[in-house]
mmCIF file of C-alpha atoms in Angstrom:
data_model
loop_
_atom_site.group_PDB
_atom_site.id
_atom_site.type_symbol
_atom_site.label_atom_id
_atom_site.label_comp_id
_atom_site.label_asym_id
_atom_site.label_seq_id
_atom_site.Cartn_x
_atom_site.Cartn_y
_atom_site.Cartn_z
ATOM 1 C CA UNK A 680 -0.430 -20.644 9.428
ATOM 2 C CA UNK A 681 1.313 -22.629 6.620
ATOM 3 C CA UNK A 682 4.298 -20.549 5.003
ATOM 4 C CA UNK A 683 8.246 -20.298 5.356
ATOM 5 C CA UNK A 684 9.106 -16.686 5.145
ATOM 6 C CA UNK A 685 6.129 -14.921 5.690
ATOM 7 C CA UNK A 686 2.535 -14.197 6.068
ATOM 8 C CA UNK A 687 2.077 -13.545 2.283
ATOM 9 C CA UNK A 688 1.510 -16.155 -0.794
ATOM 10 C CA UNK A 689 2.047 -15.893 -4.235
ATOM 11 C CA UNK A 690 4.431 -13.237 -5.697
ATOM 12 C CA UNK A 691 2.586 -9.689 -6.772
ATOM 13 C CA UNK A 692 0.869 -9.556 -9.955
ATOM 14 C CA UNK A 693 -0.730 -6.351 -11.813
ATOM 15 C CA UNK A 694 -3.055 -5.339 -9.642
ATOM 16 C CA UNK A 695 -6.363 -4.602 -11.209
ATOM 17 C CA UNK A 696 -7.480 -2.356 -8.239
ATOM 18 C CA UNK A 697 -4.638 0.044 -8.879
ATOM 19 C CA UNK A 698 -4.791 -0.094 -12.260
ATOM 20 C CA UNK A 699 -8.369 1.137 -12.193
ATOM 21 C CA UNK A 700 -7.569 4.226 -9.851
ATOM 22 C CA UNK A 701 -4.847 5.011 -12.109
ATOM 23 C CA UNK A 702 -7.038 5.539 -14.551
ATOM 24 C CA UNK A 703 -8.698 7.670 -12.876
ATOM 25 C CA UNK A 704 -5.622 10.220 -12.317
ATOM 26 C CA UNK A 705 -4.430 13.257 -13.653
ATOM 27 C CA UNK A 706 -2.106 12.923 -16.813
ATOM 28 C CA UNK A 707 0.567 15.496 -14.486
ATOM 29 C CA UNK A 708 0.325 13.446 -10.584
ATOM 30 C CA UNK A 709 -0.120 9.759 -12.184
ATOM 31 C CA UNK A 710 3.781 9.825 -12.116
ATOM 32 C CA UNK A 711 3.575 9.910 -8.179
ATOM 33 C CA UNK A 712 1.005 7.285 -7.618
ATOM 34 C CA UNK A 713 3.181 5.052 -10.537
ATOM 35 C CA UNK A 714 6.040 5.646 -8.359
ATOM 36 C CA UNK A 715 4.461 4.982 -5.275
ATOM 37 C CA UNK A 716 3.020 1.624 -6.317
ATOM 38 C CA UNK A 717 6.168 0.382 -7.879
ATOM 39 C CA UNK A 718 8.178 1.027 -4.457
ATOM 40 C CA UNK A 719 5.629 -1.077 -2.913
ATOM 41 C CA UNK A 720 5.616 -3.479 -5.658
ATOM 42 C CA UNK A 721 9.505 -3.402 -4.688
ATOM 43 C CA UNK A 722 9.183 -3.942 -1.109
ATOM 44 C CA UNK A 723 6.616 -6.760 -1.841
ATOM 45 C CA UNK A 724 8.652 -8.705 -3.817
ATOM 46 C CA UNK A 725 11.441 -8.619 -1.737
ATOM 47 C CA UNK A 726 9.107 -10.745 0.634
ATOM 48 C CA UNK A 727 7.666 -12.827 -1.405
ATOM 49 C CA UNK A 728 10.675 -14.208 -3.258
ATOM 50 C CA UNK A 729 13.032 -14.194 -0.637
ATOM 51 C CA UNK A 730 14.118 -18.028 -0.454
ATOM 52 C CA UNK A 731 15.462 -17.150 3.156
ATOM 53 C CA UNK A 732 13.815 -14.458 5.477
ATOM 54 C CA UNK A 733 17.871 -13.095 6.287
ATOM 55 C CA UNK A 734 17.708 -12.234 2.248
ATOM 56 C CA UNK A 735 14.282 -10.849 2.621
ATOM 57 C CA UNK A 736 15.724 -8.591 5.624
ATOM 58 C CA UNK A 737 18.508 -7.250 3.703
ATOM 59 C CA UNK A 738 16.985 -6.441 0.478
ATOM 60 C CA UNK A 739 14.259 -4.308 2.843
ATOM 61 C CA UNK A 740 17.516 -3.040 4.712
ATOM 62 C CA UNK A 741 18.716 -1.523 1.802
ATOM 63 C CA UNK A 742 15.753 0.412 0.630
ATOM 64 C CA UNK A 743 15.860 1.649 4.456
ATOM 65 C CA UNK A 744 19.203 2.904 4.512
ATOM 66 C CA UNK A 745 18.120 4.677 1.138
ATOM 67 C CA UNK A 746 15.065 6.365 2.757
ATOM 68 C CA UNK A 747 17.684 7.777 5.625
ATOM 69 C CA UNK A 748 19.540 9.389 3.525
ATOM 70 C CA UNK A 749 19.544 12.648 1.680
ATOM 71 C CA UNK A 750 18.155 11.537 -1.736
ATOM 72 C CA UNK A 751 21.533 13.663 -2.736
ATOM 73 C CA UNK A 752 23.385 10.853 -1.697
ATOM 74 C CA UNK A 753 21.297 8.133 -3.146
ATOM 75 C CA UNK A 754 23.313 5.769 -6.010
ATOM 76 C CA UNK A 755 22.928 6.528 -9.714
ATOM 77 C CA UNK A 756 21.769 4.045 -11.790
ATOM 78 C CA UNK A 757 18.411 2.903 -9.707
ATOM 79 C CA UNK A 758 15.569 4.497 -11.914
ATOM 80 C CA UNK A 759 12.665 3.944 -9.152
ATOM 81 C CA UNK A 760 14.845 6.302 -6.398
ATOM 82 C CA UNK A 761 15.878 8.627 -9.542
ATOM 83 C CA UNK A 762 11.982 9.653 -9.551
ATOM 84 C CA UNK A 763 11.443 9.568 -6.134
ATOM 85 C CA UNK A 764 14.400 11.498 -5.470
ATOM 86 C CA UNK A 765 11.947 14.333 -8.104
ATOM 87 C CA UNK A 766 9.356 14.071 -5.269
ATOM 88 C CA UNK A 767 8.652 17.646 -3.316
ATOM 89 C CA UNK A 768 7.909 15.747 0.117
ATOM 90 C CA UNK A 769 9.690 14.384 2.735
ATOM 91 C CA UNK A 770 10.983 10.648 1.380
ATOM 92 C CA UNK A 771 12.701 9.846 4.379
ATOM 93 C CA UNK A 772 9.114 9.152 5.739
ATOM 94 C CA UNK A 773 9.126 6.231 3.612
ATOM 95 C CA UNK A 774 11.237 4.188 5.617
ATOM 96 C CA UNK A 775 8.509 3.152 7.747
ATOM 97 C CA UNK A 776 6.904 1.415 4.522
ATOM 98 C CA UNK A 777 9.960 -0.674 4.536
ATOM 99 C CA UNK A 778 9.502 -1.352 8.389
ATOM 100 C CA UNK A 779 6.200 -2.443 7.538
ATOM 101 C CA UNK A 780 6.549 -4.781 5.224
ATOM 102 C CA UNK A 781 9.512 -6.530 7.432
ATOM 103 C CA UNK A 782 7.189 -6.587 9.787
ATOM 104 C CA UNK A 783 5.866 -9.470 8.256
ATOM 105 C CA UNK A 784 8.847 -11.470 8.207
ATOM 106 C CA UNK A 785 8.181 -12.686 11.952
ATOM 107 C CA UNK A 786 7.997 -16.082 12.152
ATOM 108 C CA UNK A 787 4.680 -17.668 13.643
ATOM 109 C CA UNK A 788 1.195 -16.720 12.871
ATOM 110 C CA UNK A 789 0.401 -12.904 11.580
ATOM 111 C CA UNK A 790 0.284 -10.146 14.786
ATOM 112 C CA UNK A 791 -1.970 -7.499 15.283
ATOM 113 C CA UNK A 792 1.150 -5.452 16.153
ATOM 114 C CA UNK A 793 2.906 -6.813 12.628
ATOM 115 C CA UNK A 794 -0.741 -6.036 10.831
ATOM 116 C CA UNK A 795 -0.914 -2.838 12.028
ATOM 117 C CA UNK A 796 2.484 -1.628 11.373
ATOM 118 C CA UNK A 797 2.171 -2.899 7.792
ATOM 119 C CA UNK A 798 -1.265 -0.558 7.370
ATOM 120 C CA UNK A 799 0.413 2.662 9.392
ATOM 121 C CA UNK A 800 3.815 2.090 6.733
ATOM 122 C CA UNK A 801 1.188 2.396 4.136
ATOM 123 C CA UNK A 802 -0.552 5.537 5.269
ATOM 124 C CA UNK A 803 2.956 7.452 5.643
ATOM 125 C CA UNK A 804 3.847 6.684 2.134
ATOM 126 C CA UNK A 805 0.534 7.339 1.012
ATOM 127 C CA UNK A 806 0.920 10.903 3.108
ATOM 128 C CA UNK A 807 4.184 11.363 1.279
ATOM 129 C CA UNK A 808 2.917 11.112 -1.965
ATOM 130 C CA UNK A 809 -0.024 13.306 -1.147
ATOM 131 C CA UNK A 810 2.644 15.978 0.008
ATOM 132 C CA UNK A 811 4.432 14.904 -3.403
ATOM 133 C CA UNK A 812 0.905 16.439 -5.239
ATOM 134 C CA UNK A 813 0.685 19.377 -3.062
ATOM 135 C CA UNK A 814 -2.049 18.265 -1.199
ATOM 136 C CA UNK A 815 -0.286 17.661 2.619
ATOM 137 C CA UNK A 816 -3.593 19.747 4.496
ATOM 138 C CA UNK A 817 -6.604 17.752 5.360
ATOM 139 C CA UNK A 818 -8.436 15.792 4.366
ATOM 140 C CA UNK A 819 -5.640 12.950 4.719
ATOM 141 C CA UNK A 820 -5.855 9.982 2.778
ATOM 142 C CA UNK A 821 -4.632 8.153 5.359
ATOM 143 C CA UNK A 822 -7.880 6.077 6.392
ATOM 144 C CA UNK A 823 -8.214 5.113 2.892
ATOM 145 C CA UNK A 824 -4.538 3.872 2.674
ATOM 146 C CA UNK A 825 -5.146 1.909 6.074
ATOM 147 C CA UNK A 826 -8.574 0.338 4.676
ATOM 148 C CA UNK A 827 -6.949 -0.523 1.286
ATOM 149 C CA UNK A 828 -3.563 -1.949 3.344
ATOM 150 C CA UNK A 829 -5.132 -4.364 5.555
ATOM 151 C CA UNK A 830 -7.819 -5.374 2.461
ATOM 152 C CA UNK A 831 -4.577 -6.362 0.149
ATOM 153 C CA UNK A 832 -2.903 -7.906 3.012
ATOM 154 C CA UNK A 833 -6.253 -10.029 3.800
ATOM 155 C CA UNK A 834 -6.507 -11.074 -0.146
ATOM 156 C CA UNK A 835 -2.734 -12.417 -0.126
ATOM 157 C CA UNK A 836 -1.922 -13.924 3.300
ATOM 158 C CA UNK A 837 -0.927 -17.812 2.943
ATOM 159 C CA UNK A 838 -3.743 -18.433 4.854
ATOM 160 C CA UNK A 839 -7.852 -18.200 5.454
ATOM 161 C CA UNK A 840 -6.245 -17.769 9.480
ATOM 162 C CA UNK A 841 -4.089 -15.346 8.759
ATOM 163 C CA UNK A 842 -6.726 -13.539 6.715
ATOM 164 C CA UNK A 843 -8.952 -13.238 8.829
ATOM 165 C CA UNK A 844 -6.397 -12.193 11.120
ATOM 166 C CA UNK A 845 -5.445 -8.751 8.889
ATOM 167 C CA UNK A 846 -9.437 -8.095 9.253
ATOM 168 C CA UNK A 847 -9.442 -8.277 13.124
ATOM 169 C CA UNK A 848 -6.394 -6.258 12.962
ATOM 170 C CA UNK A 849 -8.233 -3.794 10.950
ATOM 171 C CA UNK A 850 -11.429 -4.479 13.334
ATOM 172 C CA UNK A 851 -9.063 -3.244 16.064
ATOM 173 C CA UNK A 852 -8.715 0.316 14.616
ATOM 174 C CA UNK A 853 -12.135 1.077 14.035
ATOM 175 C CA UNK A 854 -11.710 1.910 10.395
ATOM 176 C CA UNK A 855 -15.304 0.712 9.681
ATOM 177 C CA UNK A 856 -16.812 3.280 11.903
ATOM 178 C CA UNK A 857 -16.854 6.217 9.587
ATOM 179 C CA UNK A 858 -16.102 6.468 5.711
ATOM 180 C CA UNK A 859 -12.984 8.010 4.242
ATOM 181 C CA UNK A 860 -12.870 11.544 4.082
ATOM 182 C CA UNK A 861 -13.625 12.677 0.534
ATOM 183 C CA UNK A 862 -10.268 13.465 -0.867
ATOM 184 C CA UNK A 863 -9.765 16.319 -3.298
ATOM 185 C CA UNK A 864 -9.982 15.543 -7.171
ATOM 186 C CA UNK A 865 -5.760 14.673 -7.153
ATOM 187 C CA UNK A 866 -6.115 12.205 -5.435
ATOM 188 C CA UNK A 867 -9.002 10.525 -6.560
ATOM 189 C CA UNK A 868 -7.146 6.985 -7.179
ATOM 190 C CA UNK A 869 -6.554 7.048 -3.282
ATOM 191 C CA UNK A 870 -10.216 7.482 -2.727
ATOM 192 C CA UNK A 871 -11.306 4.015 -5.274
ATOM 193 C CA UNK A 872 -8.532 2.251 -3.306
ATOM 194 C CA UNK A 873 -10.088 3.215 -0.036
ATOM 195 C CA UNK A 874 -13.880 2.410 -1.086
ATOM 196 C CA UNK A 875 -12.771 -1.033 -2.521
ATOM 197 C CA UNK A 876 -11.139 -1.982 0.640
ATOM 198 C CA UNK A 877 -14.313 -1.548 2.312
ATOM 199 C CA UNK A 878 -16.577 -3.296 0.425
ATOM 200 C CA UNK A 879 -13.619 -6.160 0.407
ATOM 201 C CA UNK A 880 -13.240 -6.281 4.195
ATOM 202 C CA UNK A 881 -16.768 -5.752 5.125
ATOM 203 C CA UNK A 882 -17.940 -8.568 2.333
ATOM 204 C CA UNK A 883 -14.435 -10.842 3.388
ATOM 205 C CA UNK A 884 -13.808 -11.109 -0.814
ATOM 206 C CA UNK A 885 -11.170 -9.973 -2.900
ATOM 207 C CA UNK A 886 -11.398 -6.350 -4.033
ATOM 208 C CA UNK A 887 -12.727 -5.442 -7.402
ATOM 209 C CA UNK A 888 -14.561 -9.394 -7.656
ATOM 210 C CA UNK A 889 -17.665 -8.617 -7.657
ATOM 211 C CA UNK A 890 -19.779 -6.335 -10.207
ATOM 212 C CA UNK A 891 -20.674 -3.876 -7.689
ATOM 213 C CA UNK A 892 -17.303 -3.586 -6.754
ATOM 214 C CA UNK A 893 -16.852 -2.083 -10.220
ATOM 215 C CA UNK A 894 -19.619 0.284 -9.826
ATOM 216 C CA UNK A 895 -18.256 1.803 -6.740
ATOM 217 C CA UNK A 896 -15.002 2.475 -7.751
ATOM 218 C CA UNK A 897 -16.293 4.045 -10.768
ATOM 219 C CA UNK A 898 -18.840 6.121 -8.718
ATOM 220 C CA UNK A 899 -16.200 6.914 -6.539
ATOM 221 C CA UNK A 900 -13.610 7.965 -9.372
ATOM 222 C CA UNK A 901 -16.622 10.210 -11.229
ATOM 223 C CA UNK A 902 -17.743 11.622 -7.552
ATOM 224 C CA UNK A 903 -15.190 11.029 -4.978
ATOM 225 C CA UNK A 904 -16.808 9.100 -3.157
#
């Protein structure tokens, strides 16, 4: 695999993925799933941009220390923990999104064990926030943030090897062997994320490329599924 710091390429842009399930939340729980993406947006970025993996590791170390804490204790002045210090859930249990995406930082080609981290730090934060919108019973919407996890990590590895790798990771968990449960109506921009990621894995393409990608998400975002 060709890269210096990680498995990952360019620098996030505006997704157009998420911005399509977004639009397909409620005016009062958007705020979560705005505040959600933007921590990972965070925790991407500190990645990506790192010149140095050692700068990458302590701008992830810091978020971490956040997330074990009492969001009491958090700093002023940091707008992003300021909302998700508003959550009604358990934020500690974002840490492990934070161990996931260090996970990456090993050097050598991408790991199964590094892959799958990355996807379970994803479906605790993606528990959280459903916890966040009152919705912590079943179903879970953890399949859906494990599909959608390993499907962004596929579309920005440095690499067609590494790509291929996140799929065999995902391969490895059987997540094509049922479909997502269908989520309740809250969060419905969980549920697009989760049927894109399956059509992208399954077709090996970016998600949302291809005009039938469109239709399913919006299927998905008028029915749930």
């Amino acid at each position: 695999m060709t890269r210096e710091n990680s498995s990952l390429s360019e620098p996030m842009q505006v997704d157009p993925a998420i911005t399509l399930a977004l639009a397909y939340a409620r005016k009062d729980t958007r705020p979560v799933f705005e505040d959600l993406f933007a921590l990972d947006r965070r925790l991407a970025d500190a990645v990506r941009q790192a010149s140095e993996p050692i700068i990458a590791q302590l701008k992830l170390a810091w978020w971490r220390d956040r997330f074990a804490q009492s969001p009491s204790e958090w700093p002023k002045g940091e707008p992003l923990l300021a909302r998700l210090a508003a959550w009604d859930a358990d934020v500690s249990q974002l840490g492990t999104l934070v161990d996931g995406w260090e996970a990456l930082l090993a050097e050598g080609p991408l790991s199964n064990d590094a892959a799958i981290a990355f996807a379970q730090g994803h479906a605790d934060a993606w528990s959280v926030a459903a916890c966040a919108l009152g919705r912590a019973g079943p179903p879970s919407p953890e399949h859906a943030a494990q599909l959608w996890s390993y499907a962004d990590l596929a579309e920005h590895c440095s690499s067609p090897e590494d790509a291929e790798r996140a799929r065999a990771a995902a391969r490895s968990q059987n997540l094509f062997d049922a479909a997502s449960p269908r989520l309740p109506r809250d969060l419905r921009p969980f549920a697009i994320l989760g049927r894109l990621a399956h059509r992208a894995m399954l077709g090996e393409h970016p998600m949302l490329s291809t005009p039938g990608d469109f239709l399913a998400a919006v299927r998905t975002g008028m029915l749930g599924r």
